[in-house]
PDB file of C-alpha atoms in Angstrom:
ATOM      1  CA  MET J  17      -7.078 -31.903  -9.381  1.00 84.00           C
ATOM      2  CA  ILE J  18     -10.205 -34.364  -9.199  1.00 90.00           C
ATOM      3  CA  ARG J  19     -10.379 -37.779  -8.886  1.00 92.00           C
ATOM      4  CA  THR J  20     -11.496 -39.530 -12.306  1.00 95.00           C
ATOM      5  CA  SER J  21     -14.683 -41.108 -10.345  1.00 94.00           C
ATOM      6  CA  ALA J  22     -16.071 -37.715  -9.326  1.00 94.00           C
ATOM      7  CA  PHE J  23     -15.430 -36.150 -12.799  1.00 95.00           C
ATOM      8  CA  ASP J  24     -17.820 -39.329 -14.399  1.00 95.00           C
ATOM      9  CA  ALA J  25     -20.052 -39.461 -11.524  1.00 94.00           C
ATOM     10  CA  VAL J  26     -21.258 -35.609 -12.216  1.00 95.00           C
ATOM     11  CA  GLY J  27     -21.137 -36.215 -15.877  1.00 94.00           C
ATOM     12  CA  GLY J  28     -17.916 -34.123 -16.701  1.00 94.00           C
ATOM     13  CA  MET J  29     -17.914 -30.586 -18.027  1.00 93.00           C
ATOM     14  CA  ASP J  30     -21.090 -29.224 -19.416  1.00 93.00           C
ATOM     15  CA  THR J  31     -20.451 -28.603 -22.779  1.00 90.00           C
ATOM     16  CA  GLU J  32     -23.114 -26.058 -23.248  1.00 88.00           C
ATOM     17  CA  PHE J  33     -20.744 -23.259 -21.595  1.00 84.00           C
ATOM     18  CA  PHE J  34     -18.804 -22.184 -24.168  1.00 79.00           C
ATOM     19  CA  LEU J  35     -15.952 -20.171 -22.420  1.00 78.00           C
ATOM     20  CA  TYR J  36     -16.867 -18.655 -18.934  1.00 82.00           C
ATOM     21  CA  HIS J  37     -18.568 -20.046 -15.984  1.00 89.00           C
ATOM     22  CA  GLU J  38     -18.215 -23.807 -16.593  1.00 91.00           C
ATOM     23  CA  GLU J  39     -15.628 -24.114 -13.391  1.00 91.00           C
ATOM     24  CA  LEU J  40     -18.752 -22.681 -11.262  1.00 92.00           C
ATOM     25  CA  ASP J  41     -21.068 -25.169 -12.961  1.00 95.00           C
ATOM     26  CA  PHE J  42     -18.821 -27.893 -12.459  1.00 95.00           C
ATOM     27  CA  CYS J  43     -17.939 -27.318  -8.774  1.00 94.00           C
ATOM     28  CA  THR J  44     -21.591 -26.729  -7.965  1.00 94.00           C
ATOM     29  CA  ARG J  45     -22.608 -29.971  -9.523  1.00 95.00           C
ATOM     30  CA  LEU J  46     -19.748 -31.540  -7.495  1.00 96.00           C
ATOM     31  CA  GLU J  47     -20.998 -30.250  -4.277  1.00 95.00           C
ATOM     32  CA  LYS J  48     -24.813 -31.182  -4.951  1.00 94.00           C
ATOM     33  CA  SER J  49     -23.519 -34.767  -5.676  1.00 95.00           C
ATOM     34  CA  GLY J  50     -22.039 -34.898  -2.045  1.00 95.00           C
ATOM     35  CA  HIS J  51     -18.233 -34.478  -3.289  1.00 95.00           C
ATOM     36  CA  GLU J  52     -15.913 -31.918  -1.537  1.00 92.00           C
ATOM     37  CA  VAL J  53     -14.591 -28.827  -3.217  1.00 92.00           C
ATOM     38  CA  TRP J  54     -11.477 -27.664  -1.724  1.00 92.00           C
ATOM     39  CA  LEU J  55     -10.068 -23.903  -1.917  1.00 88.00           C
ATOM     40  CA  VAL J  56      -6.065 -24.089  -1.213  1.00 90.00           C
ATOM     41  CA  PRO J  57      -5.142 -20.571  -0.649  1.00 90.00           C
ATOM     42  CA  GLU J  58      -1.469 -21.255  -1.008  1.00 94.00           C
ATOM     43  CA  ALA J  59      -1.593 -22.550  -4.676  1.00 89.00           C
ATOM     44  CA  GLN J  60      -0.580 -20.496  -7.597  1.00 88.00           C
ATOM     45  CA  VAL J  61      -2.273 -20.059 -10.991  1.00 80.00           C
ATOM     46  CA  ILE J  62      -0.609 -17.913 -13.876  1.00 79.00           C
ATOM     47  CA  HIS J  63      -3.072 -16.514 -15.718  1.00 69.00           C
ATOM     48  CA  PHE J  64      -2.638 -14.588 -18.969  1.00 69.00           C
ATOM     49  CA  ASP J  65      -5.592 -12.026 -18.798  1.00 61.00           C
ATOM     50  CA  ALA J  66      -7.823 -13.835 -20.553  1.00 61.00           C
ATOM     51  CA  GLN J  67      -5.865 -14.393 -23.757  1.00 66.00           C
ATOM     52  CA  ALA J  68      -8.341 -17.186 -24.929  1.00 64.00           C
ATOM     53  CA  SER J  69     -11.163 -14.473 -25.624  1.00 62.00           C
ATOM     54  CA  GLY J  70      -8.916 -11.210 -26.210  1.00 61.00           C
ATOM     55  CA  TYR J  71     -10.837  -9.408 -23.341  1.00 58.00           C
ATOM     56  CA  SER J  72      -8.809  -6.740 -21.401  1.00 58.00           C
ATOM     57  CA  THR J  73      -9.669  -5.690 -17.727  1.00 56.00           C
ATOM     58  CA  ARG J  74      -8.713  -2.250 -18.900  1.00 58.00           C
ATOM     59  CA  LYS J  75     -11.389  -1.758 -21.185  1.00 58.00           C
ATOM     60  CA  PHE J  76     -15.100  -2.379 -21.843  1.00 55.00           C
ATOM     61  CA  PRO J  77     -15.676  -5.802 -23.059  1.00 55.00           C
ATOM     62  CA  GLU J  78     -16.404  -6.233 -26.689  1.00 60.00           C
ATOM     63  CA  ASN J  79     -18.797  -8.488 -28.465  1.00 62.00           C
ATOM     64  CA  PRO J  80     -18.421 -11.417 -28.587  1.00 65.00           C
ATOM     65  CA  VAL J  81     -16.660 -11.607 -25.424  1.00 72.00           C
ATOM     66  CA  LEU J  82     -19.445  -9.802 -23.426  1.00 75.00           C
ATOM     67  CA  GLU J  83     -21.886 -12.175 -24.828  1.00 76.00           C
ATOM     68  CA  TRP J  84     -19.793 -15.348 -24.004  1.00 78.00           C
ATOM     69  CA  ARG J  85     -19.689 -13.934 -20.531  1.00 81.00           C
ATOM     70  CA  VAL J  86     -23.366 -13.111 -20.331  1.00 84.00           C
ATOM     71  CA  LEU J  87     -24.678 -16.184 -21.815  1.00 85.00           C
ATOM     72  CA  GLY J  88     -22.435 -18.227 -19.502  1.00 87.00           C
ATOM     73  CA  MET J  89     -24.134 -16.480 -16.385  1.00 89.00           C
ATOM     74  CA  ASP J  90     -27.444 -17.004 -17.748  1.00 90.00           C
ATOM     75  CA  ARG J  91     -26.977 -20.865 -17.946  1.00 90.00           C
ATOM     76  CA  LEU J  92     -25.339 -21.008 -14.570  1.00 91.00           C
ATOM     77  CA  TRP J  93     -28.355 -19.416 -13.341  1.00 91.00           C
ATOM     78  CA  GLN J  94     -31.177 -21.303 -15.000  1.00 92.00           C
ATOM     79  CA  LYS J  95     -29.597 -24.789 -13.825  1.00 93.00           C
ATOM     80  CA  HIS J  96     -28.878 -23.991 -10.421  1.00 93.00           C
ATOM     81  CA  ARG J  97     -31.425 -21.311  -9.432  1.00 93.00           C
ATOM     82  CA  SER J  98     -35.371 -21.381  -9.325  1.00 95.00           C
ATOM     83  CA  PRO J  99     -37.086 -20.110 -12.328  1.00 94.00           C
ATOM     84  CA  ALA J 100     -37.920 -16.976 -10.388  1.00 95.00           C
ATOM     85  CA  GLU J 101     -34.227 -16.102  -9.440  1.00 94.00           C
ATOM     86  CA  HIS J 102     -32.957 -16.807 -13.271  1.00 92.00           C
ATOM     87  CA  LYS J 103     -35.969 -14.426 -14.321  1.00 94.00           C
ATOM     88  CA  LYS J 104     -34.715 -11.734 -11.636  1.00 94.00           C
ATOM     89  CA  TRP J 105     -31.090 -12.329 -13.200  1.00 89.00           C
ATOM     90  CA  ARG J 106     -32.259 -11.642 -16.594  1.00 90.00           C
ATOM     91  CA  ARG J 107     -34.089  -8.450 -15.794  1.00 91.00           C
ATOM     92  CA  LEU J 108     -30.638  -7.331 -13.751  1.00 90.00           C
ATOM     93  CA  ALA J 109     -28.474  -8.309 -16.865  1.00 87.00           C
ATOM     94  CA  CYS J 110     -30.520  -6.299 -19.432  1.00 85.00           C
ATOM     95  CA  ARG J 111     -30.269  -3.407 -16.765  1.00 88.00           C
ATOM     96  CA  MET J 112     -26.500  -3.838 -16.933  1.00 84.00           C
ATOM     97  CA  LEU J 113     -26.275  -3.973 -20.618  1.00 82.00           C
ATOM     98  CA  GLY J 114     -28.399  -0.893 -21.047  1.00 82.00           C
ATOM     99  CA  PHE J 115     -26.217   1.033 -18.650  1.00 85.00           C
ATOM    100  CA  ARG J 116     -23.457  -0.291 -20.475  1.00 79.00           C
ATOM    101  CA  SER J 117     -24.714   0.930 -23.892  1.00 77.00           C
ATOM    102  CA  HIS J 118     -25.525   4.403 -22.358  1.00 78.00           C
ATOM    103  CA  LEU J 119     -22.112   4.457 -21.358  1.00 81.00           C
ATOM    104  CA  LEU J 120     -20.569   3.888 -24.813  1.00 75.00           C
ATOM    105  CA  THR J 121     -22.776   6.684 -26.230  1.00 77.00           C
ATOM    106  CA  VAL J 122     -21.724   8.839 -23.961  1.00 77.00           C
ATOM    107  CA  LYS J 123     -18.092   8.092 -24.518  1.00 74.00           C
ATOM    108  CA  SER J 124     -18.411   8.137 -28.277  1.00 72.00           C
ATOM    109  CA  ILE J 125     -20.207  11.608 -27.762  1.00 76.00           C
ATOM    110  CA  PHE J 126     -16.998  12.818 -25.634  1.00 74.00           C
ATOM    111  CA  ARG J 127     -14.210  10.861 -27.833  1.00 70.00           C
ATOM    112  CA  PRO J 128     -11.975  13.329 -29.587  1.00 71.00           C
ATOM    113  CA  ARG J 129     -12.320  13.811 -33.161  1.00 68.00           C
ATOM    114  CA  PRO J 130      -9.854  13.395 -35.930  1.00 67.00           C
ATOM    115  CA  LYS J 131      -8.949  16.887 -37.615  1.00 68.00           C
ATOM    116  CA  ASN J 132     -10.277  17.378 -40.814  1.00 66.00           C
ATOM    117  CA  ARG J 133      -7.327  16.475 -43.637  1.00 58.00           C
ATOM    118  CA  THR J 134      -8.920  18.996 -46.197  1.00 58.00           C
ATOM    119  CA  SER J 135      -8.751  21.986 -43.658  1.00 52.00           C
ATOM    120  CA  ALA J 136      -5.246  20.913 -42.384  1.00 52.00           C
ATOM    121  CA  ALA J 137      -3.845  20.653 -45.857  1.00 53.00           C
ATOM    122  CA  ALA J 138      -5.373  24.162 -47.292  1.00 54.00           C
ATOM    123  CA  SER J 139      -3.960  25.931 -44.183  1.00 54.00           C
ATOM    124  CA  ALA J 140      -0.584  24.372 -45.006  1.00 55.00           C
ATOM    125  CA  THR J 141      -0.766  26.056 -48.458  1.00 53.00           C
TER     126      THR J 141
END
């Protein structure tokens, strides 16, 4: 919940965020403008496991979901941190993405291969 005057005072939501981190940006701008942001631990939200994006916490995020997440975080750092901190974030993000790529390569090497259909058919005769 937010007062309309507070929402308008910070210019509403930043439409440059596509799907992820827009609420972090919004709360940061509210705090910087002198408004209070409250956390209510008793409040409950039903979250349907990121159904808007198709992301599942039980698997690696696939493109474009991963791209949306990284771009949202990058925009957040660019807006609210110094250029040096943003550059540091970018280096870390590149390392994380490189490590993810490495893990996917390793996973593909050790993934069980489907049996050759022709050899299975030949042994059946």
